[in-house]
mmCIF file of C-alpha atoms and ligand atoms in Angstrom:
data_model
loop_
_atom_site.group_PDB
_atom_site.id
_atom_site.type_symbol
_atom_site.label_atom_id
_atom_site.label_comp_id
_atom_site.label_asym_id
_atom_site.label_seq_id
_atom_site.Cartn_x
_atom_site.Cartn_y
_atom_site.Cartn_z
ATOM 1 C CA MET A 2 88.284 54.774 -33.749
ATOM 2 C CA LYS A 3 91.253 52.399 -33.053
ATOM 3 C CA ARG A 4 94.220 52.908 -34.289
ATOM 4 C CA HIS A 5 95.293 50.073 -35.815
ATOM 5 C CA ASN A 6 91.841 49.077 -37.299
ATOM 6 C CA GLY A 7 92.154 46.507 -40.323
ATOM 7 C CA LYS A 8 96.059 46.265 -39.633
ATOM 8 C CA SER A 9 97.446 43.136 -39.585
ATOM 9 C CA ALA A 10 100.806 42.491 -37.110
ATOM 10 C CA LEU A 11 103.686 39.995 -36.225
ATOM 11 C CA VAL A 12 104.908 40.054 -33.134
ATOM 12 C CA THR A 13 107.977 37.328 -32.472
ATOM 13 C CA GLY A 14 107.971 35.932 -29.026
ATOM 14 C CA GLY A 15 104.773 37.356 -27.887
ATOM 15 C CA GLY A 16 103.689 34.489 -26.348
ATOM 16 C CA ARG A 17 104.939 35.887 -23.012
ATOM 17 C CA GLY A 18 106.474 38.545 -21.376
ATOM 18 C CA ILE A 19 107.043 42.274 -22.920
ATOM 19 C CA GLY A 20 106.143 40.273 -26.330
ATOM 20 C CA GLU A 21 102.425 39.219 -24.872
ATOM 21 C CA ALA A 22 101.534 42.643 -23.804
ATOM 22 C CA ILE A 23 102.437 44.142 -27.064
ATOM 23 C CA VAL A 24 100.241 41.450 -28.754
ATOM 24 C CA LEU A 25 97.694 42.247 -26.462
ATOM 25 C CA GLN A 26 97.885 46.224 -26.688
ATOM 26 C CA LEU A 27 98.039 45.783 -30.524
ATOM 27 C CA ALA A 28 94.555 43.811 -30.768
ATOM 28 C CA HIS A 29 93.096 46.534 -28.267
ATOM 29 C CA GLU A 30 93.772 49.203 -30.667
ATOM 30 C CA GLY A 31 92.095 46.851 -33.348
ATOM 31 C CA ALA A 32 95.060 44.669 -35.264
ATOM 32 C CA ASN A 33 95.250 41.078 -36.200
ATOM 33 C CA VAL A 34 98.060 39.466 -34.465
ATOM 34 C CA ALA A 35 100.443 36.661 -35.202
ATOM 35 C CA ILE A 36 102.046 35.541 -32.422
ATOM 36 C CA ASN A 37 105.690 33.758 -32.821
ATOM 37 C CA TYR A 38 106.828 31.388 -30.111
ATOM 38 C CA LEU A 39 110.070 29.043 -30.052
ATOM 39 C CA SER A 40 109.730 26.735 -27.425
ATOM 40 C CA GLU A 41 107.666 23.766 -27.701
ATOM 41 C CA GLN A 42 106.555 24.016 -23.721
ATOM 42 C CA GLU A 43 105.742 27.566 -24.083
ATOM 43 C CA LYS A 44 102.975 26.718 -26.747
ATOM 44 C CA ASP A 45 100.569 26.691 -24.237
ATOM 45 C CA SER A 46 101.152 30.398 -23.644
ATOM 46 C CA ALA A 47 101.003 31.376 -26.930
ATOM 47 C CA GLU A 48 97.741 29.770 -27.201
ATOM 48 C CA LEU A 49 96.305 31.453 -24.253
ATOM 49 C CA VAL A 50 97.511 34.687 -25.880
ATOM 50 C CA ARG A 51 95.518 33.833 -29.402
ATOM 51 C CA GLU A 52 92.555 33.190 -26.966
ATOM 52 C CA LYS A 53 92.961 36.599 -25.055
ATOM 53 C CA VAL A 54 93.458 38.207 -28.635
ATOM 54 C CA GLU A 55 90.387 36.973 -29.931
ATOM 55 C CA ALA A 56 88.118 37.819 -26.379
ATOM 56 C CA LEU A 57 89.119 41.446 -27.947
ATOM 57 C CA GLY A 58 87.109 40.616 -31.008
ATOM 58 C CA GLN A 59 90.552 40.488 -33.385
ATOM 59 C CA ARG A 60 91.643 37.429 -35.309
ATOM 60 C CA ALA A 61 95.302 35.980 -34.013
ATOM 61 C CA ILE A 62 97.254 32.736 -35.077
ATOM 62 C CA THR A 63 100.064 31.276 -33.137
ATOM 63 C CA ILE A 64 103.336 30.182 -35.159
ATOM 64 C CA GLN A 65 106.301 28.367 -33.858
ATOM 65 C CA ALA A 66 109.228 29.213 -35.563
ATOM 66 C CA ASP A 67 113.503 30.267 -34.991
ATOM 67 C CA VAL A 68 113.734 33.495 -35.411
ATOM 68 C CA GLY A 69 117.256 33.143 -36.331
ATOM 69 C CA LYS A 70 116.559 30.821 -39.053
ATOM 70 C CA LYS A 71 116.098 31.835 -42.322
ATOM 71 C CA GLN A 72 113.923 29.095 -43.694
ATOM 72 C CA GLN A 73 111.940 29.019 -40.896
ATOM 73 C CA VAL A 74 111.331 32.875 -40.739
ATOM 74 C CA ASP A 75 109.868 32.605 -44.628
ATOM 75 C CA GLU A 76 108.043 30.067 -43.927
ATOM 76 C CA MET A 77 106.514 31.828 -40.984
ATOM 77 C CA ILE A 78 106.026 34.968 -42.865
ATOM 78 C CA GLN A 79 104.532 33.283 -45.720
ATOM 79 C CA GLN A 80 102.148 31.385 -43.135
ATOM 80 C CA VAL A 81 100.803 34.939 -42.091
ATOM 81 C CA GLN A 82 100.334 36.426 -45.191
ATOM 82 C CA ASN A 83 98.449 33.579 -46.337
ATOM 83 C CA GLU A 84 96.163 34.289 -43.202
ATOM 84 C CA PHE A 85 95.909 37.705 -42.873
ATOM 85 C CA GLY A 86 96.479 38.825 -46.348
ATOM 86 C CA GLN A 87 99.557 41.390 -45.436
ATOM 87 C CA ILE A 88 101.908 42.467 -42.675
ATOM 88 C CA ASP A 89 101.098 45.778 -41.958
ATOM 89 C CA ILE A 90 103.052 45.993 -38.805
ATOM 90 C CA LEU A 91 106.515 44.096 -37.410
ATOM 91 C CA VAL A 92 107.540 43.881 -34.074
ATOM 92 C CA ASN A 93 110.907 42.209 -33.846
ATOM 93 C CA ASN A 94 110.829 41.581 -29.875
ATOM 94 C CA ALA A 95 112.052 37.900 -29.840
ATOM 95 C CA GLY A 96 115.293 37.913 -27.433
ATOM 96 C CA ILE A 97 117.547 36.309 -25.032
ATOM 97 C CA ALA A 98 119.947 37.079 -22.360
ATOM 98 C CA PRO A 99 121.833 34.191 -21.240
ATOM 99 C CA PHE A 100 123.596 35.110 -17.961
ATOM 100 C CA GLU A 101 126.773 33.413 -18.836
ATOM 101 C CA PRO A 102 130.230 35.412 -17.239
ATOM 102 C CA PHE A 103 132.595 36.259 -19.821
ATOM 103 C CA MET A 104 135.130 33.756 -19.294
ATOM 104 C CA LYS A 105 132.815 31.180 -19.148
ATOM 105 C CA LEU A 106 130.843 32.196 -22.288
ATOM 106 C CA THR A 107 130.619 29.653 -24.830
ATOM 107 C CA GLU A 108 130.656 30.215 -28.708
ATOM 108 C CA GLU A 109 127.494 28.237 -29.026
ATOM 109 C CA THR A 110 125.588 30.949 -26.481
ATOM 110 C CA TRP A 111 127.001 33.704 -28.358
ATOM 111 C CA ASP A 112 125.997 32.497 -31.675
ATOM 112 C CA ARG A 113 122.654 32.002 -30.383
ATOM 113 C CA THR A 114 122.319 35.459 -28.456
ATOM 114 C CA TYR A 115 123.254 37.292 -32.061
ATOM 115 C CA ASP A 116 120.899 35.064 -34.317
ATOM 116 C CA THR A 117 118.109 35.470 -31.512
ATOM 117 C CA ASN A 118 118.856 38.798 -30.898
ATOM 118 C CA VAL A 119 120.363 40.599 -34.139
ATOM 119 C CA LYS A 120 119.795 38.131 -37.025
ATOM 120 C CA SER A 121 116.325 37.714 -36.604
ATOM 121 C CA ILE A 122 115.912 41.571 -37.147
ATOM 122 C CA PHE A 123 117.445 41.081 -40.449
ATOM 123 C CA LEU A 124 115.743 38.240 -41.604
ATOM 124 C CA CYS A 125 112.145 39.492 -40.279
ATOM 125 C CA SER A 126 112.566 42.635 -41.527
ATOM 126 C CA GLN A 127 114.117 41.852 -45.208
ATOM 127 C CA ALA A 128 111.315 39.134 -45.700
ATOM 128 C CA VAL A 129 108.355 41.257 -44.068
ATOM 129 C CA ALA A 130 109.785 44.349 -46.222
ATOM 130 C CA LYS A 131 109.164 42.781 -49.971
ATOM 131 C CA GLY A 132 105.619 43.470 -49.475
ATOM 132 C CA MET A 133 105.779 46.571 -47.415
ATOM 133 C CA ILE A 134 107.488 47.802 -50.424
ATOM 134 C CA GLU A 135 105.226 46.959 -52.812
ATOM 135 C CA ARG A 136 102.382 48.318 -51.024
ATOM 136 C CA LYS A 137 104.617 51.842 -50.054
ATOM 137 C CA SER A 138 104.040 51.265 -46.041
ATOM 138 C CA GLY A 139 104.641 49.349 -43.007
ATOM 139 C CA LYS A 140 105.795 50.091 -39.719
ATOM 140 C CA ILE A 141 108.839 47.941 -37.880
ATOM 141 C CA ILE A 142 109.520 48.093 -34.381
ATOM 142 C CA ASN A 143 112.550 46.554 -32.733
ATOM 143 C CA ILE A 144 112.855 46.012 -28.876
ATOM 144 C CA ALA A 145 116.392 47.300 -28.067
ATOM 145 C CA SER A 146 117.356 47.799 -24.450
ATOM 146 C CA THR A 147 119.091 50.268 -22.139
ATOM 147 C CA ALA A 148 121.830 47.984 -23.125
ATOM 148 C CA SER A 149 121.831 49.315 -26.314
ATOM 149 C CA LEU A 150 123.323 52.530 -24.487
ATOM 150 C CA MET A 151 124.992 51.454 -21.541
ATOM 151 C CA VAL A 152 126.897 48.828 -20.014
ATOM 152 C CA THR A 153 124.185 47.546 -18.082
ATOM 153 C CA SER A 154 124.620 45.093 -14.853
ATOM 154 C CA PRO A 155 125.194 42.273 -14.490
ATOM 155 C CA VAL A 156 127.746 42.614 -17.491
ATOM 156 C CA ILE A 157 126.719 40.274 -19.976
ATOM 157 C CA PRO A 158 129.019 41.610 -23.322
ATOM 158 C CA HIS A 159 127.244 38.944 -25.810
ATOM 159 C CA TYR A 160 123.620 40.346 -24.928
ATOM 160 C CA ILE A 161 124.986 44.276 -24.307
ATOM 161 C CA SER A 162 126.770 44.344 -27.602
ATOM 162 C CA SER A 163 123.747 42.597 -29.788
ATOM 163 C CA LYS A 164 121.709 45.286 -28.228
ATOM 164 C CA ALA A 165 124.117 47.866 -29.140
ATOM 165 C CA ALA A 166 123.980 45.970 -32.723
ATOM 166 C CA ALA A 167 120.222 45.657 -32.516
ATOM 167 C CA HIS A 168 120.213 49.783 -32.426
ATOM 168 C CA GLN A 169 122.613 50.577 -34.944
ATOM 169 C CA LEU A 170 120.434 47.905 -37.518
ATOM 170 C CA THR A 171 117.322 49.842 -36.567
ATOM 171 C CA LYS A 172 118.907 53.362 -37.960
ATOM 172 C CA ALA A 173 120.372 51.762 -41.079
ATOM 173 C CA LEU A 174 117.165 50.105 -42.018
ATOM 174 C CA ALA A 175 115.355 53.223 -41.158
ATOM 175 C CA ILE A 176 117.769 55.094 -43.799
ATOM 176 C CA GLU A 177 117.125 52.188 -46.220
ATOM 177 C CA LEU A 178 113.613 51.442 -46.012
ATOM 178 C CA GLY A 179 112.418 55.100 -45.468
ATOM 179 C CA LYS A 180 112.223 56.152 -49.122
ATOM 180 C CA HIS A 181 109.331 53.164 -49.459
ATOM 181 C CA ASN A 182 107.587 54.738 -46.631
ATOM 182 C CA ILE A 183 108.538 52.301 -44.190
ATOM 183 C CA ASN A 184 109.171 53.503 -40.441
ATOM 184 C CA VAL A 185 111.787 51.475 -38.511
ATOM 185 C CA ASN A 186 112.359 52.228 -34.946
ATOM 186 C CA ALA A 187 113.452 50.720 -31.566
ATOM 187 C CA VAL A 188 112.054 50.691 -27.879
ATOM 188 C CA GLY A 189 114.395 50.562 -25.420
ATOM 189 C CA PRO A 190 113.061 49.001 -22.286
ATOM 190 C CA SER A 191 114.923 49.280 -18.776
ATOM 191 C CA THR A 192 114.445 46.341 -16.261
ATOM 192 C CA ILE A 193 110.869 44.541 -16.811
ATOM 193 C CA ASP A 194 109.743 41.991 -14.329
ATOM 194 C CA THR A 195 109.700 38.988 -16.641
ATOM 195 C CA ASP A 196 110.767 35.320 -17.430
ATOM 196 C CA MET A 197 114.012 36.710 -18.438
ATOM 197 C CA CYS A 198 114.920 38.970 -15.575
ATOM 198 C CA LYS A 199 113.061 36.682 -12.780
ATOM 199 C CA ASP A 200 116.044 34.914 -11.183
ATOM 200 C CA PHE A 201 117.978 38.108 -11.232
ATOM 201 C CA LEU A 202 115.028 39.779 -9.504
ATOM 202 C CA SER A 203 114.362 37.319 -7.078
ATOM 203 C CA ASP A 204 117.165 38.862 -5.267
ATOM 204 C CA GLN A 205 115.254 41.214 -2.898
ATOM 205 C CA ALA A 206 118.555 43.475 -2.708
ATOM 206 C CA ILE A 207 119.265 43.384 -6.189
ATOM 207 C CA TYR A 208 115.351 44.286 -6.745
ATOM 208 C CA GLU A 209 116.060 47.114 -4.347
ATOM 209 C CA GLN A 210 118.717 48.533 -5.875
ATOM 210 C CA GLU A 211 117.089 48.257 -9.666
ATOM 211 C CA VAL A 212 114.092 50.654 -8.237
ATOM 212 C CA GLU A 213 116.627 52.907 -6.495
ATOM 213 C CA ALA A 214 119.115 53.187 -9.461
ATOM 214 C CA ASN A 215 116.175 54.477 -11.833
ATOM 215 C CA PRO A 216 115.154 57.935 -11.533
ATOM 216 C CA MET A 217 111.648 57.310 -11.021
ATOM 217 C CA LYS A 218 112.148 54.999 -8.383
ATOM 218 C CA ARG A 219 110.461 52.336 -9.526
ATOM 219 C CA LEU A 220 110.137 49.296 -12.558
ATOM 220 C CA GLY A 221 108.780 49.834 -15.956
ATOM 221 C CA THR A 222 105.928 47.386 -17.118
ATOM 222 C CA ALA A 223 105.502 45.452 -19.803
ATOM 223 C CA LYS A 224 102.454 47.540 -21.040
ATOM 224 C CA GLN A 225 104.346 50.526 -21.164
ATOM 225 C CA ILE A 226 106.656 48.920 -23.255
ATOM 226 C CA ALA A 227 103.908 47.892 -25.333
ATOM 227 C CA ASP A 228 102.383 51.554 -25.641
ATOM 228 C CA SER A 229 105.333 52.885 -26.687
ATOM 229 C CA VAL A 230 105.015 50.043 -29.710
ATOM 230 C CA VAL A 231 101.476 50.738 -30.368
ATOM 231 C CA PHE A 232 102.290 54.629 -30.763
ATOM 232 C CA LEU A 233 105.275 54.160 -32.673
ATOM 233 C CA ALA A 234 103.053 51.729 -35.237
ATOM 234 C CA SER A 235 100.535 54.616 -35.414
ATOM 235 C CA GLU A 236 100.013 56.935 -38.252
ATOM 236 C CA GLU A 237 100.601 59.507 -35.416
ATOM 237 C CA ALA A 238 104.236 58.674 -35.864
ATOM 238 C CA MET A 239 104.877 58.472 -39.365
ATOM 239 C CA GLN A 240 107.546 61.550 -39.247
ATOM 240 C CA ILE A 241 109.351 59.291 -36.965
ATOM 241 C CA ASN A 242 112.207 56.860 -38.463
ATOM 242 C CA GLY A 243 115.283 55.772 -37.223
ATOM 243 C CA HIS A 244 114.630 56.980 -33.580
ATOM 244 C CA LEU A 245 115.260 54.494 -30.215
ATOM 245 C CA LEU A 246 112.312 55.415 -27.840
ATOM 246 C CA MET A 247 113.764 54.734 -24.124
ATOM 247 C CA VAL A 248 110.979 53.726 -21.640
ATOM 248 C CA ASP A 249 113.569 53.502 -19.293
ATOM 249 C CA GLY A 250 112.570 56.217 -16.287
ATOM 250 C CA GLY A 251 115.514 58.850 -17.295
ATOM 251 C CA LEU A 252 118.252 55.534 -16.303
ATOM 252 C CA THR A 253 120.106 56.046 -19.650
ATOM 253 C CA VAL A 254 120.107 60.227 -19.181
ATOM 254 C CA LYS A 255 121.252 59.729 -15.680
ATOM 255 C CA ALA A 256 124.977 60.359 -14.478
ATOM 256 C CA ALA A 257 126.353 57.428 -12.609
ATOM 257 C CA GLN A 258 125.894 57.851 -8.753
ATOM 258 C CA PRO A 259 128.572 56.734 -6.034
ATOM 259 C CA GLU A 260 125.966 54.178 -4.884
ATOM 260 C CA ASP A 261 125.924 52.350 -8.210
ATOM 261 C CA HIS A 262 129.191 51.038 -8.204
ATOM 262 C CA MET A 263 128.427 49.388 -4.858
ATOM 263 C CA GLU A 264 129.046 45.401 -5.383
ATOM 264 C CA HIS A 265 125.915 43.321 -6.125
HETATM 265 P P1 NAP B 20 110.958 36.874 -22.308
HETATM 266 O O1 NAP B 20 110.081 36.723 -20.888
HETATM 267 O O2 NAP B 20 112.295 36.026 -21.758
HETATM 268 O O3 NAP B 20 110.392 36.253 -23.618
HETATM 269 C C1 NAP B 20 111.506 35.972 -24.855
HETATM 270 C C2 NAP B 20 110.912 35.710 -25.691
HETATM 271 O O4 NAP B 20 111.150 35.325 -26.859
HETATM 272 C C3 NAP B 20 109.766 34.267 -25.505
HETATM 273 O O5 NAP B 20 108.463 34.313 -25.968
HETATM 274 C C4 NAP B 20 110.400 33.678 -26.420
HETATM 275 O O6 NAP B 20 109.896 32.260 -26.839
HETATM 276 C C5 NAP B 20 110.551 34.160 -27.797
HETATM 277 N N1 NAP B 20 112.161 33.542 -28.506
HETATM 278 C C6 NAP B 20 113.326 33.559 -27.941
HETATM 279 N N2 NAP B 20 114.306 32.915 -28.757
HETATM 280 C C7 NAP B 20 113.465 32.867 -29.921
HETATM 281 C C8 NAP B 20 113.998 32.091 -31.219
HETATM 282 N N3 NAP B 20 115.229 31.876 -31.339
HETATM 283 N N4 NAP B 20 112.729 32.501 -32.174
HETATM 284 C C9 NAP B 20 111.394 32.570 -31.259
HETATM 285 N N5 NAP B 20 111.304 33.132 -30.458
HETATM 286 C C10 NAP B 20 112.163 33.056 -29.492
HETATM 287 O O7 NAP B 20 111.681 38.099 -22.222
HETATM 288 P P2 NAP B 20 110.973 39.730 -22.556
HETATM 289 O O8 NAP B 20 111.690 40.081 -21.348
HETATM 290 O O9 NAP B 20 109.419 39.716 -22.737
HETATM 291 O O10 NAP B 20 111.960 40.013 -23.323
HETATM 292 C C11 NAP B 20 111.134 40.609 -24.806
HETATM 293 C C12 NAP B 20 112.269 41.520 -25.371
HETATM 294 O O11 NAP B 20 112.833 42.490 -24.673
HETATM 295 C C13 NAP B 20 113.569 40.970 -25.615
HETATM 296 O O12 NAP B 20 113.914 41.297 -26.970
HETATM 297 C C14 NAP B 20 114.791 41.256 -24.575
HETATM 298 O O13 NAP B 20 115.717 41.710 -25.106
HETATM 299 C C15 NAP B 20 113.841 42.870 -24.467
HETATM 300 N N6 NAP B 20 114.242 43.329 -23.042
HETATM 301 C C16 NAP B 20 113.614 42.963 -22.255
HETATM 302 C C17 NAP B 20 114.035 43.950 -20.840
HETATM 303 C C18 NAP B 20 113.789 43.050 -19.636
HETATM 304 O O14 NAP B 20 114.103 43.637 -18.443
HETATM 305 N N7 NAP B 20 112.755 42.282 -19.700
HETATM 306 C C19 NAP B 20 114.841 44.745 -20.890
HETATM 307 C C20 NAP B 20 115.226 45.212 -22.072
HETATM 308 C C21 NAP B 20 114.991 44.440 -23.076
HETATM 309 P P3 NAP B 20 109.305 30.917 -26.165
HETATM 310 O O15 NAP B 20 108.211 31.552 -25.222
HETATM 311 O O16 NAP B 20 108.758 30.499 -27.088
HETATM 312 O O17 NAP B 20 110.551 30.613 -25.320
#
């Protein structure tokens, strides 16, 4: 018996990277999945993910929407509900990490980062929670980061602080929605080799430092993040609420080593 048979899920930013892996693992476990994406040039990628879900025997739709804009979020949620009847699992995965150093950081980048990484959790969770409260059932999972707990390298203050906010928002929503039998949790990946990190990781020396700094001496994978999401969305995790599940090889529990302070 698949863990998410008959369930409907919405994954924001589900057309590539970690989001794609989450979509596919949820579908693998029997869920129908709505795949949100933002950019017109990424439409083909989202459509490809839809085809992969259908090949697994599940239903899928793709929806273009900016998760930082209330009207677009509300229309997206309505569209998913029209298609699937309801949303049982919401994964707030969409995120950006523009590599702008602090002294060059613009107000536009600050706002766009917070709209995408934090405000989206508020907008999508509020819109989806209405139906979840009526049914007294639901799972919300936010994709946080090691940056939720520590100042990661390279230092991008807007991203790091937005992920700390996502962590606190997870806890606040867990308290607020728990009484309605809605679990709100987060997953915290360390560096994963997706488009978000490809420039950074294409430098072989940085790649090797990332591997060396991790207690497991390897990078994590998008599928490992997806497996944790699938677990948190399952009935086996029904008493887990307000938790940040780090999937980071132990990076955030490791004391800093002298070599970690070497210049990149
Ligand atoms: P990615 O490959 O760059 O993908 C980002 C996804 O977010 C894309 O699907 C993109 O849509 C979507 N997106 C961006 N802005 C959006 C908006 N305003 N509205 C709707 N969708 C939007 O990144 P990733 O590595 O998979 O990251 C996924 C999540 O994991 C993010 O929250 C990120 O912060 C977190 N994370 C990543 C890492 C890592 O090392 N990769 C580590 C820790 C946490 P389009 O395809 O249309 O552009």
